[in-house]
Amino acid sequence: MNPLFVVIAAAGHDAEALLAAEALRHAAGQRPLAVEVRASGGVIGMHAADAAAQAGQLLIVGNAGTDDDADTAADASRFVQAAVERCSLREALDDPAGVLARCAAASPAAQRTGKRIVAVTSCPTGIAHTFMAAEGLQRGAAALGHAMRVETQGSVGALDALTPQEIAEADLVIIAADREVDLSRFAGKPLLRSGTKPAIRDGSGLIAKALAEATVHGAAVGAAAGGAAPTPARTQGGAYRHLMTGVSFMLPFVTAGGILIAMAFALGGIYVHDDAHQGTLGWTLFQIGAKGGFALMVPALAGYIAYSIADRPGIAPGMIGGMIASSMGAGFIGGIAAGFIAGYGVAFMAAHIRLPQALKGLLPMLILPVLGSLFTGLLMFYLVGAPVAELLQWLSAWLRGMQGASALLLGLLLGAMMAFDMGGPVNKAAYAFSTGMIASQVYTPMAAAMIAGMTPPLGLALATRLFVDRFTREERGSAASAGVLGLAFVTEGAIPYAARDPLRTIPALVLGSAVAGAVSMLAGVELKVPHGGIFVAPIPNAVTHVAMYAVALVAGVVVTAIALRMFKRPAEAGL
């Protein structure tokens, strides 16, 4: 592959120019890159005249080659055959992968052989894995010479949304998501579905697999019918994907409700919900949080599990089933059951109900929601709801009464699961269980899970400072960002370290998180919100036993750092 020639110059910003060069080299991966930095003290890595004359593509970063810098403008003329792309210094620093992807799309080689690829990335919480997967795909496309556009469906909705024209012109669609994504707009396009992990670990490999194995997505959604009936293929995502879709839509209700309840307690005390406080601001906030946000948690969970399985016709039966589960005391376990009953029930009906062409429009808008709600509701009332309610009541009582060895074992288990795959299925299973227990007013598992999830990146950040010889220069340079991610309860900040040395790093992370979870459970720390890390601690009543919350976190971080020192070998000299 011909190298991409880069000229970076930003008068008076030499440090930023050097950082931009490193960012572009890192983002390029295996793609050859020839970088020249024009600093105030001279030129670093100047391109040879004959190489510049034969260059096929040039990226100009900053003011190199513009009227603002007359000297470098003359030098840009060296690249007589090159197709020129430009970007600002800030673009190169903030989004080097995106800049290189744009260059790949515009290169002569890409125009001859490269593919136009669009992708969507998403994870249940919509934070780290969503954007790490996008970056992995962009790097992979740049290395392979393909044009790539990625839409990230994160915690604040879709960013860089794909336009209809981009989708129409695309040669390939990649969905790298751990939850259900609406695929109706990709009808007729070659499409490959994957989780986020393959995109993060090997974006180039996932693109190559997609080019070889993608299959054409099904027929378009009928606009007049308000959406076609779901196809049986929709149910093939697996139970885990469907559950995580429900959890991802449930989380905002848990977060909003929990913080509003905490604010109500801060204003009016722990009895703010009593009639004696009726009409006060604290009482009103409690009503919004408890009877608004928390009341919708289980219906949202059930509704979007059903949506993941059966598309839009499953939402109403799922939410109705979730509301029934709440009213019967079956809580989040009943909501999960209702979601799967509604989803698979509606999908089965969609596949087997046959109507004349003139009546097909009634199927997704009328027949499936009504029959699905009837089916789900009857099963919940007469078969599922009561036994699940008894199970949840027993589980809640057991968790509330935990002391000593039982609390220790649960804390160890939750902590180890949170660190085992750092955002993968095991981590999300522990997180989903802990989040679900909030709906039953059991808050200790959530505290243990969050503290354990914060521990791996923070432990790594500490270890890079205390045990320098165990880490490469690049790992030490990334420690500050890993620490910030850890404080915010983004366990995925530890993934780059674990990926380099998994057999030694992961056991150390699991050990530290298990200790953190165990200390938290033994101390009876409670947490009423499902995210936020250390930043929720100052919210009144969001965390109980704040001092022990900090002790558990510090204990886990220290154990992680010491374990890393014991397990890891010294880094190679010069790295």
Coordinates of C-alpha atoms in Angstrom, one line a residue:
M1 CA 0.0 0.0 0.0
N2 CA 1.4 3.4 -0.9
P3 CA 2.1 5.6 2.1
L4 CA 0.1 8.7 3.0
F5 CA 2.3 11.7 3.1
V6 CA 1.6 14.2 5.9
V7 CA 2.9 17.7 6.4
I8 CA 2.1 19.2 9.8
A9 CA 2.8 22.9 10.7
A10 CA 1.1 25.2 13.1
A11 CA 3.1 28.4 13.8
G12 CA 3.5 28.9 17.6
H13 CA 2.0 25.5 18.4
D14 CA 4.9 23.1 18.1
A15 CA 3.8 20.8 20.9
E16 CA 0.4 20.4 19.4
A17 CA 2.0 19.6 16.0
L18 CA 4.1 16.9 17.6
L19 CA 1.1 15.4 19.4
A20 CA -0.9 15.5 16.2
A21 CA 1.9 13.5 14.5
E22 CA 1.8 10.8 17.2
A23 CA -2.0 10.7 17.2
L24 CA -2.1 10.1 13.4
R25 CA 0.6 7.4 13.6
H26 CA -1.3 5.6 16.4
A27 CA -4.6 5.8 14.5
A28 CA -3.0 4.6 11.2
G29 CA -2.2 1.2 12.7
Q30 CA -0.7 -0.9 9.9
R31 CA -1.2 1.7 7.2
P32 CA 2.1 3.3 6.1
L33 CA 2.4 6.9 7.1
A34 CA 5.2 9.4 6.2
V35 CA 5.0 12.4 8.6
E36 CA 6.9 15.7 8.3
V37 CA 6.5 18.2 11.2
R38 CA 7.5 21.8 10.5
A39 CA 8.3 23.1 13.9
S40 CA 9.7 26.5 14.9
G41 CA 13.2 25.0 15.5
G42 CA 13.3 23.2 12.2
V43 CA 11.8 20.4 10.2
I44 CA 11.4 17.0 11.7
G45 CA 11.3 14.0 9.3
M46 CA 11.5 16.0 6.0
H47 CA 10.2 14.2 3.0
A48 CA 12.9 13.5 0.4
A49 CA 12.4 15.4 -2.8
D50 CA 12.1 12.4 -5.1
A51 CA 9.6 10.6 -2.7
A52 CA 7.5 13.8 -2.5
A53 CA 7.4 14.1 -6.3
Q54 CA 6.0 10.6 -6.6
A55 CA 3.5 10.8 -3.7
G56 CA 0.0 9.9 -4.6
Q57 CA -1.7 11.6 -1.7
L58 CA -0.9 14.4 0.8
L59 CA -2.6 15.4 4.0
I60 CA -1.8 19.0 5.1
V61 CA -2.5 19.6 8.8
G62 CA -2.7 23.1 10.2
N63 CA -1.5 26.1 8.2
A64 CA 1.1 24.2 6.1
G65 CA 0.7 25.2 2.5
T66 CA -1.7 28.1 3.1
D67 CA -1.3 31.8 2.7
D68 CA -0.8 32.1 6.5
D69 CA 2.6 30.4 6.0
A70 CA 4.3 31.4 2.8
D71 CA 7.4 29.3 3.4
T72 CA 5.5 26.1 3.7
A73 CA 3.3 27.0 0.8
A74 CA 6.3 26.7 -1.5
D75 CA 7.2 23.4 0.0
A76 CA 3.7 22.0 -0.6
S77 CA 4.3 22.3 -4.3
R78 CA 6.9 19.4 -4.0
F79 CA 3.9 17.0 -4.2
V80 CA 3.2 17.6 -7.8
Q81 CA 1.2 14.4 -8.4
A82 CA -0.5 14.1 -5.0
A83 CA -4.2 14.4 -4.3
V84 CA -4.4 16.9 -1.4
E85 CA -6.6 16.7 1.7
R86 CA -6.6 19.3 4.5
C87 CA -7.6 19.3 8.1
S88 CA -7.1 21.6 11.1
L89 CA -4.7 20.8 13.9
R90 CA -7.6 20.4 16.2
E91 CA -9.3 17.8 13.9
A92 CA -6.0 15.8 13.9
L93 CA -5.8 15.8 17.7
D94 CA -9.5 15.1 18.4
D95 CA -10.3 12.6 15.7
P96 CA -7.2 11.2 13.9
A97 CA -9.0 8.1 12.9
G98 CA -11.8 10.1 11.2
V99 CA -9.2 12.2 9.4
L100 CA -7.4 9.1 8.1
A101 CA -10.7 7.5 7.1
R102 CA -11.6 10.7 5.1
C103 CA -8.2 10.5 3.4
A104 CA -8.7 6.8 2.6
A105 CA -12.1 7.6 1.0
A106 CA -10.6 10.3 -1.1
S107 CA -7.4 8.4 -2.2
P108 CA -7.0 7.4 -5.8
A109 CA -6.6 3.7 -4.6
A110 CA -9.9 3.9 -2.7
Q111 CA -11.7 5.4 -5.7
R112 CA -10.5 2.5 -7.8
T113 CA -10.9 -0.5 -5.4
G114 CA -12.1 0.7 -2.0
K115 CA -15.6 0.1 -0.7
R116 CA -18.0 2.6 0.8
I117 CA -18.9 1.2 4.2
V118 CA -21.4 2.5 6.8
A119 CA -21.6 1.2 10.3
V120 CA -23.6 1.6 13.5
T121 CA -22.1 0.9 16.9
S122 CA -24.0 0.7 20.2
C123 CA -23.6 -0.9 23.6
P124 CA -26.2 -1.2 26.5
T125 CA -24.9 1.8 28.4
G126 CA -24.0 3.7 25.3
I127 CA -20.7 4.9 26.7
A128 CA -17.3 3.3 26.2
H129 CA -17.8 0.3 24.0
T130 CA -19.9 2.3 21.6
F131 CA -17.1 4.7 20.8
M132 CA -14.3 2.3 21.1
A133 CA -16.0 0.1 18.4
A134 CA -16.4 3.1 16.2
E135 CA -12.7 4.0 16.5
G136 CA -11.7 0.4 15.8
L137 CA -13.8 0.3 12.6
Q138 CA -12.4 3.6 11.4
R139 CA -8.9 2.5 11.9
G140 CA -9.5 -0.8 10.2
A141 CA -11.1 1.0 7.2
A142 CA -8.2 3.4 7.0
A143 CA -5.7 0.6 7.0
L144 CA -7.6 -1.3 4.3
G145 CA -8.2 1.7 2.1
H146 CA -12.0 1.8 2.4
A147 CA -14.3 4.7 3.1
M148 CA -16.1 4.4 6.4
R149 CA -18.9 6.3 8.1
V150 CA -19.9 5.3 11.6
E151 CA -23.1 6.3 13.5
T152 CA -22.7 5.9 17.2
Q153 CA -25.9 5.2 19.2
G154 CA -24.6 6.3 22.6
S155 CA -26.2 7.4 25.8
V156 CA -27.2 10.7 24.3
G157 CA -28.7 9.3 21.2
A158 CA -27.4 8.9 17.7
L159 CA -24.3 11.0 16.8
D160 CA -23.1 11.5 13.3
A161 CA -26.3 9.9 12.0
L162 CA -26.1 8.3 8.6
T163 CA -28.0 10.1 5.9
P164 CA -30.3 8.3 3.4
Q165 CA -27.9 9.1 0.6
E166 CA -24.9 7.6 2.5
I167 CA -26.9 4.4 3.1
A168 CA -28.0 4.3 -0.5
E169 CA -24.5 4.7 -1.8
A170 CA -22.9 2.2 0.7
D171 CA -21.5 -1.1 -0.6
L172 CA -21.6 -2.7 2.9
V173 CA -23.3 -2.2 6.3
I174 CA -21.7 -3.3 9.6
I175 CA -23.7 -3.3 12.8
A176 CA -21.4 -3.6 15.8
A177 CA -23.8 -3.6 18.7
D178 CA -24.5 -5.4 21.9
R179 CA -28.2 -4.4 21.9
E180 CA -30.9 -4.3 19.2
V181 CA -30.6 -1.7 16.5
D182 CA -33.3 -0.7 14.1
L183 CA -32.2 -2.2 10.7
S184 CA -35.2 -1.1 8.6
R185 CA -33.3 1.6 6.8
F186 CA -30.7 -0.9 5.6
A187 CA -33.2 -3.0 3.6
G188 CA -31.6 -4.5 0.5
K189 CA -28.0 -3.8 1.6
P190 CA -25.3 -6.4 2.3
L191 CA -25.2 -6.4 6.1
L192 CA -23.2 -8.1 8.9
R193 CA -24.1 -8.1 12.5
S194 CA -21.5 -8.3 15.3
G195 CA -20.9 -7.4 18.9
T196 CA -18.7 -4.5 19.8
K197 CA -15.8 -6.6 20.9
P198 CA -14.7 -7.8 17.4
A199 CA -14.7 -4.1 16.3
I200 CA -12.7 -3.0 19.2
R201 CA -10.1 -5.8 19.0
D202 CA -9.7 -6.1 15.2
G203 CA -11.5 -3.6 13.1
S204 CA -9.7 -4.7 10.0
G205 CA -10.6 -8.3 10.6
L206 CA -14.2 -7.5 11.1
I207 CA -14.4 -5.5 7.9
A208 CA -12.7 -8.3 6.0
K209 CA -15.2 -10.8 7.5
A210 CA -18.1 -8.5 6.6
L211 CA -16.9 -8.2 3.0
A212 CA -16.8 -12.0 2.8
E213 CA -19.9 -13.0 4.7
A214 CA -22.4 -10.2 4.6
T215 CA -25.9 -11.1 3.5
V216 CA -28.6 -8.9 2.0
H217 CA -30.9 -7.5 4.6
G218 CA -34.7 -8.2 4.3
A219 CA -37.4 -6.3 2.7
A220 CA -38.1 -2.6 3.5
V221 CA -40.6 -1.6 6.1
G222 CA -44.0 -0.7 4.7
A223 CA -44.6 2.9 5.4
A224 CA -48.3 2.8 4.8
A225 CA -48.7 0.0 7.3
G226 CA -46.6 1.8 9.9
G227 CA -44.0 -0.8 9.8
A228 CA -44.0 -4.4 8.4
A229 CA -44.6 -7.3 10.6
P230 CA -41.4 -8.6 12.2
T231 CA -39.6 -11.4 10.5
P232 CA -38.5 -14.5 12.4
A233 CA -34.9 -13.5 11.8
R234 CA -35.4 -10.7 14.2
T235 CA -35.4 -13.2 17.1
Q236 CA -32.0 -14.6 16.2
G237 CA -30.0 -12.0 18.2
G238 CA -29.9 -14.3 21.3
A239 CA -31.4 -13.9 24.7
Y240 CA -28.4 -11.8 26.0
R241 CA -28.8 -9.2 23.2
H242 CA -32.5 -8.9 23.9
L243 CA -32.0 -8.6 27.7
M244 CA -29.3 -5.9 27.2
T245 CA -31.6 -3.9 24.9
G246 CA -34.2 -3.8 27.6
V247 CA -31.6 -2.9 30.2
S248 CA -30.2 0.0 28.1
F249 CA -33.7 1.5 27.8
M250 CA -34.4 1.0 31.5
L251 CA -31.3 2.7 32.8
P252 CA -32.4 6.3 32.2
F253 CA -35.6 5.7 34.3
V254 CA -33.4 4.2 37.1
T255 CA -31.0 7.1 37.0
A256 CA -33.6 9.8 36.9
G257 CA -35.8 8.2 39.5
G258 CA -32.9 7.5 41.9
I259 CA -31.4 10.9 41.9
L260 CA -34.8 12.6 42.3
I261 CA -35.6 10.4 45.3
A262 CA -32.2 11.2 46.8
M263 CA -32.9 14.9 46.3
A264 CA -36.3 14.5 48.0
F265 CA -34.7 12.8 51.0
A266 CA -32.1 15.6 51.2
L267 CA -34.8 18.3 51.3
G268 CA -37.3 16.6 53.6
G269 CA -35.7 13.7 55.4
I270 CA -36.3 10.0 55.1
Y271 CA -40.1 10.4 55.8
V272 CA -40.6 13.0 53.0
H273 CA -43.1 10.7 51.3
D274 CA -45.5 10.8 54.2
D275 CA -48.8 12.7 53.9
A276 CA -47.6 15.2 56.5
H277 CA -45.2 16.6 53.9
Q278 CA -47.7 16.7 51.0
G279 CA -47.3 19.7 48.8
T280 CA -43.7 20.4 49.8
L281 CA -41.0 20.4 47.1
G282 CA -39.4 17.3 48.7
W283 CA -42.7 15.4 48.6
T284 CA -43.2 16.4 45.0
L285 CA -39.7 15.3 43.9
F286 CA -40.3 11.9 45.6
Q287 CA -43.6 11.4 43.7
I288 CA -41.8 12.2 40.4
G289 CA -38.9 9.9 41.2
A290 CA -40.7 7.0 42.8
K291 CA -44.1 7.0 41.1
G292 CA -42.9 8.3 37.8
G293 CA -39.3 7.2 37.1
F294 CA -39.2 4.0 39.2
A295 CA -42.7 3.0 38.3
L296 CA -41.7 2.9 34.6
M297 CA -38.5 0.9 35.1
V298 CA -40.0 -2.6 34.8
P299 CA -42.4 -1.7 32.0
A300 CA -39.6 -0.2 30.0
L301 CA -37.4 -3.2 30.6
A302 CA -40.1 -5.6 29.5
G303 CA -41.3 -3.4 26.6
Y304 CA -37.8 -3.1 25.0
I305 CA -36.9 -6.8 25.5
A306 CA -40.0 -7.5 23.4
Y307 CA -39.1 -4.8 20.9
S308 CA -35.7 -6.4 20.5
I309 CA -37.3 -9.7 19.7
A310 CA -40.4 -8.7 17.7
D311 CA -39.8 -5.1 16.6
R312 CA -42.4 -2.4 17.3
P313 CA -45.5 -4.6 17.5
G314 CA -43.8 -6.1 20.6
I315 CA -43.5 -2.9 22.6
A316 CA -47.1 -2.6 23.8
P317 CA -47.5 -6.2 24.9
G318 CA -44.1 -6.1 26.6
M319 CA -44.9 -2.9 28.5
I320 CA -48.3 -4.1 29.5
G321 CA -46.8 -7.3 30.7
G322 CA -44.2 -5.3 32.6
M323 CA -46.8 -3.2 34.3
I324 CA -48.7 -6.3 35.3
A325 CA -45.4 -7.7 36.8
S326 CA -45.0 -4.5 38.8
S327 CA -48.5 -4.6 40.1
M328 CA -48.2 -8.2 41.2
G329 CA -44.9 -7.6 43.0
A330 CA -42.9 -9.7 40.5
G331 CA -40.4 -6.8 39.9
F332 CA -37.6 -6.9 37.4
I333 CA -37.6 -10.7 37.2
G334 CA -41.2 -10.7 36.3
G335 CA -40.5 -7.9 33.8
I336 CA -37.8 -10.0 32.1
A337 CA -40.2 -12.9 31.9
A338 CA -43.0 -10.6 30.5
G339 CA -40.6 -9.2 27.9
F340 CA -39.6 -12.6 26.6
I341 CA -43.1 -13.9 26.6
A342 CA -44.4 -10.9 24.7
G343 CA -41.5 -10.8 22.3
Y344 CA -41.5 -14.4 21.3
G345 CA -45.3 -14.6 21.4
V346 CA -45.7 -11.7 19.0
A347 CA -42.9 -13.0 16.7
F348 CA -44.6 -16.3 16.5
M349 CA -47.9 -14.7 15.6
A350 CA -46.3 -12.5 13.0
A351 CA -44.8 -15.6 11.4
H352 CA -47.9 -17.7 11.3
I353 CA -50.9 -15.3 10.9
R354 CA -51.9 -15.1 7.3
L355 CA -54.1 -12.3 6.1
P356 CA -55.3 -11.1 2.7
Q357 CA -53.1 -8.4 1.1
A358 CA -55.8 -5.7 1.8
L359 CA -55.7 -6.5 5.6
K360 CA -52.0 -6.9 6.1
G361 CA -51.7 -3.3 7.3
L362 CA -53.7 -4.1 10.3
L363 CA -51.3 -6.8 11.5
P364 CA -48.5 -4.6 13.1
M365 CA -50.8 -1.7 14.2
L366 CA -53.9 -3.6 15.6
I367 CA -53.9 -7.4 15.5
L368 CA -50.4 -8.1 16.9
P369 CA -50.5 -5.6 19.8
V370 CA -54.0 -6.7 20.9
L371 CA -53.3 -10.5 20.6
G372 CA -49.9 -10.1 22.1
S373 CA -51.1 -8.1 25.1
L374 CA -53.9 -10.6 25.7
F375 CA -51.5 -13.6 25.5
T376 CA -48.9 -11.9 27.7
G377 CA -51.4 -10.6 30.3
L378 CA -53.2 -14.0 30.7
L379 CA -49.9 -15.8 31.2
M380 CA -48.7 -13.2 33.7
F381 CA -51.9 -13.3 35.7
Y382 CA -52.6 -17.1 35.7
L383 CA -49.2 -18.7 35.4
V384 CA -46.0 -16.6 35.7
G385 CA -46.7 -13.6 37.9
A386 CA -47.4 -15.2 41.3
P387 CA -44.5 -17.7 41.4
V388 CA -42.1 -15.0 40.2
A389 CA -43.4 -12.5 42.9
E390 CA -42.7 -15.1 45.6
L391 CA -39.2 -15.8 44.2
L392 CA -38.4 -12.1 44.1
Q393 CA -39.8 -11.6 47.6
W394 CA -37.5 -14.4 48.9
L395 CA -34.5 -13.0 47.0
S396 CA -35.1 -9.5 48.3
A397 CA -35.4 -10.7 51.9
W398 CA -32.3 -12.8 51.6
L399 CA -30.3 -9.9 50.1
R400 CA -31.5 -7.5 52.8
G401 CA -30.6 -9.9 55.6
M402 CA -27.2 -10.8 54.3
Q403 CA -24.4 -10.6 56.8
G404 CA -21.0 -12.1 57.3
A405 CA -20.1 -15.0 54.9
S406 CA -23.1 -14.6 52.7
A407 CA -22.5 -10.9 52.0
L408 CA -18.8 -11.7 51.5
L409 CA -19.4 -14.3 48.9
L410 CA -21.9 -12.2 47.0
G411 CA -19.6 -9.3 47.0
L412 CA -16.7 -11.4 45.8
L413 CA -18.8 -12.9 43.0
L414 CA -20.2 -9.5 41.8
G415 CA -16.8 -7.9 42.0
A416 CA -15.1 -10.7 40.0
M417 CA -17.8 -10.6 37.4
M418 CA -17.5 -6.9 36.9
A419 CA -13.8 -7.1 36.2
F420 CA -13.7 -10.4 34.3
D421 CA -14.5 -9.1 30.8
M422 CA -14.9 -5.3 31.5
G423 CA -18.1 -4.6 29.8
G424 CA -18.7 -8.0 28.2
P425 CA -21.5 -10.5 28.8
V426 CA -20.3 -11.5 32.3
N427 CA -19.8 -7.9 33.4
K428 CA -23.3 -6.9 32.0
A429 CA -24.9 -9.9 33.7
A430 CA -23.7 -8.7 37.1
Y431 CA -24.6 -5.1 36.3
A432 CA -28.1 -6.0 35.1
F433 CA -28.8 -8.0 38.3
S434 CA -27.6 -5.2 40.5
T435 CA -29.6 -2.6 38.5
G436 CA -32.7 -4.7 38.6
M437 CA -32.6 -5.0 42.4
I438 CA -32.9 -1.3 42.7
A439 CA -36.6 -1.7 41.6
S440 CA -37.1 -3.9 44.7
Q441 CA -35.4 -1.3 47.0
V442 CA -32.4 -3.5 47.5
Y443 CA -29.4 -1.3 46.9
T444 CA -26.3 -3.1 48.3
P445 CA -25.6 -5.1 45.1
M446 CA -25.5 -1.9 43.0
A447 CA -22.9 -0.3 45.3
A448 CA -20.7 -3.4 45.1
A449 CA -21.0 -3.6 41.4
M450 CA -20.2 0.1 40.8
I451 CA -17.2 0.1 43.2
A452 CA -15.9 -3.1 41.6
G453 CA -16.4 -1.6 38.1
M454 CA -14.4 1.5 39.0
T455 CA -11.5 -0.5 40.4
P456 CA -9.7 -1.9 37.3
P457 CA -8.9 1.3 35.5
L458 CA -8.0 3.1 38.8
G459 CA -5.8 0.1 39.9
L460 CA -4.0 0.2 36.6
A461 CA -3.5 4.0 36.8
L462 CA -2.0 3.5 40.3
A463 CA 0.2 0.6 39.2
T464 CA 1.7 2.6 36.3
R465 CA 2.9 5.2 38.9
L466 CA 4.1 2.8 41.5
F467 CA 5.6 0.0 39.4
V468 CA 6.9 1.8 36.3
D469 CA 9.0 -1.1 35.1
R470 CA 5.9 -3.3 34.5
F471 CA 4.4 -1.0 31.8
T472 CA 5.5 0.4 28.5
R473 CA 5.9 4.1 27.8
E474 CA 2.5 4.1 25.9
E475 CA 0.7 2.4 28.8
R476 CA 2.2 4.9 31.3
G477 CA 1.1 7.7 29.1
S478 CA -2.5 6.5 29.0
A479 CA -2.8 6.1 32.8
A480 CA -4.4 9.5 33.4
S481 CA -7.2 8.9 31.0
A482 CA -7.8 5.4 32.4
G483 CA -8.0 6.9 35.9
V484 CA -10.6 9.4 34.8
L485 CA -12.6 6.7 33.2
G486 CA -12.4 4.6 36.4
L487 CA -13.7 7.5 38.5
A488 CA -16.7 7.8 36.1
F489 CA -17.4 4.0 36.4
V490 CA -16.3 3.2 32.9
T491 CA -14.6 -0.2 33.4
E492 CA -13.7 -0.3 29.7
G493 CA -10.8 2.0 30.4
A494 CA -8.8 -1.1 31.4
I495 CA -9.4 -2.9 28.1
P496 CA -6.2 -1.6 26.3
Y497 CA -4.0 -2.9 29.2
A498 CA -5.8 -6.2 29.4
A499 CA -5.6 -6.7 25.7
R500 CA -1.8 -6.5 25.7
D501 CA -1.3 -9.0 28.5
P502 CA -4.6 -10.7 29.3
L503 CA -3.3 -13.8 31.1
R504 CA -1.5 -11.7 33.8
T505 CA -3.6 -8.5 33.8
I506 CA -7.1 -9.9 34.0
P507 CA -6.5 -12.1 37.1
A508 CA -5.1 -9.1 38.9
L509 CA -8.1 -7.0 38.0
V510 CA -10.5 -9.7 39.0
L511 CA -8.8 -10.1 42.4
G512 CA -8.9 -6.3 43.1
S513 CA -12.5 -5.9 42.1
A514 CA -13.5 -9.0 44.1
V515 CA -12.0 -7.4 47.2
A516 CA -13.7 -4.1 46.5
G517 CA -17.1 -5.8 46.1
A518 CA -16.7 -7.9 49.2
V519 CA -15.7 -4.9 51.4
S520 CA -18.7 -3.0 50.1
M521 CA -21.2 -5.8 50.8
L522 CA -19.8 -6.5 54.2
A523 CA -20.1 -2.8 55.1
G524 CA -23.7 -2.6 53.9
V525 CA -23.0 0.2 51.4
E526 CA -26.1 1.1 49.4
L527 CA -26.3 2.9 46.1
K528 CA -29.6 4.2 44.6
V529 CA -28.4 5.2 41.1
P530 CA -26.9 2.8 38.5
H531 CA -24.1 5.0 37.1
G532 CA -21.9 8.0 37.8
G533 CA -19.0 6.5 39.8
I534 CA -17.4 8.7 42.3
F535 CA -19.4 11.7 41.1
V536 CA -22.7 10.5 42.7
A537 CA -21.1 10.3 46.1
P538 CA -21.8 14.1 46.9
I539 CA -25.5 13.7 46.1
P540 CA -27.4 13.5 49.4
N541 CA -28.6 10.0 50.2
A542 CA -27.6 8.6 46.9
V543 CA -24.9 6.6 48.7
T544 CA -25.1 5.3 52.3
H545 CA -21.9 4.8 54.4
V546 CA -19.9 7.1 52.1
A547 CA -16.8 6.6 54.1
M548 CA -16.9 2.8 53.6
Y549 CA -17.8 3.4 49.9
A550 CA -14.4 5.1 49.7
V551 CA -12.6 2.5 51.8
A552 CA -13.9 -0.3 49.6
L553 CA -12.8 1.5 46.5
V554 CA -9.3 2.3 47.9
A555 CA -8.9 -1.3 49.1
G556 CA -9.8 -2.7 45.6
V557 CA -7.5 -0.3 43.8
V558 CA -4.5 -1.0 46.1
V559 CA -5.0 -4.8 45.8
T560 CA -5.2 -4.5 42.0
A561 CA -2.0 -2.5 41.8
I562 CA -0.1 -4.9 44.1
A563 CA -1.4 -7.9 42.1
L564 CA -0.3 -6.3 38.8
R565 CA 3.2 -5.9 40.3
M566 CA 3.2 -9.5 41.3
F567 CA 1.7 -11.0 38.1
K568 CA 3.2 -8.9 35.3
R569 CA 6.7 -9.2 34.0
P570 CA 8.9 -6.2 33.5
A571 CA 8.3 -4.4 30.2
E572 CA 10.9 -4.7 27.5
A573 CA 13.6 -2.1 27.7
G574 CA 13.0 1.0 25.5
L575 CA 9.3 0.5 25.3

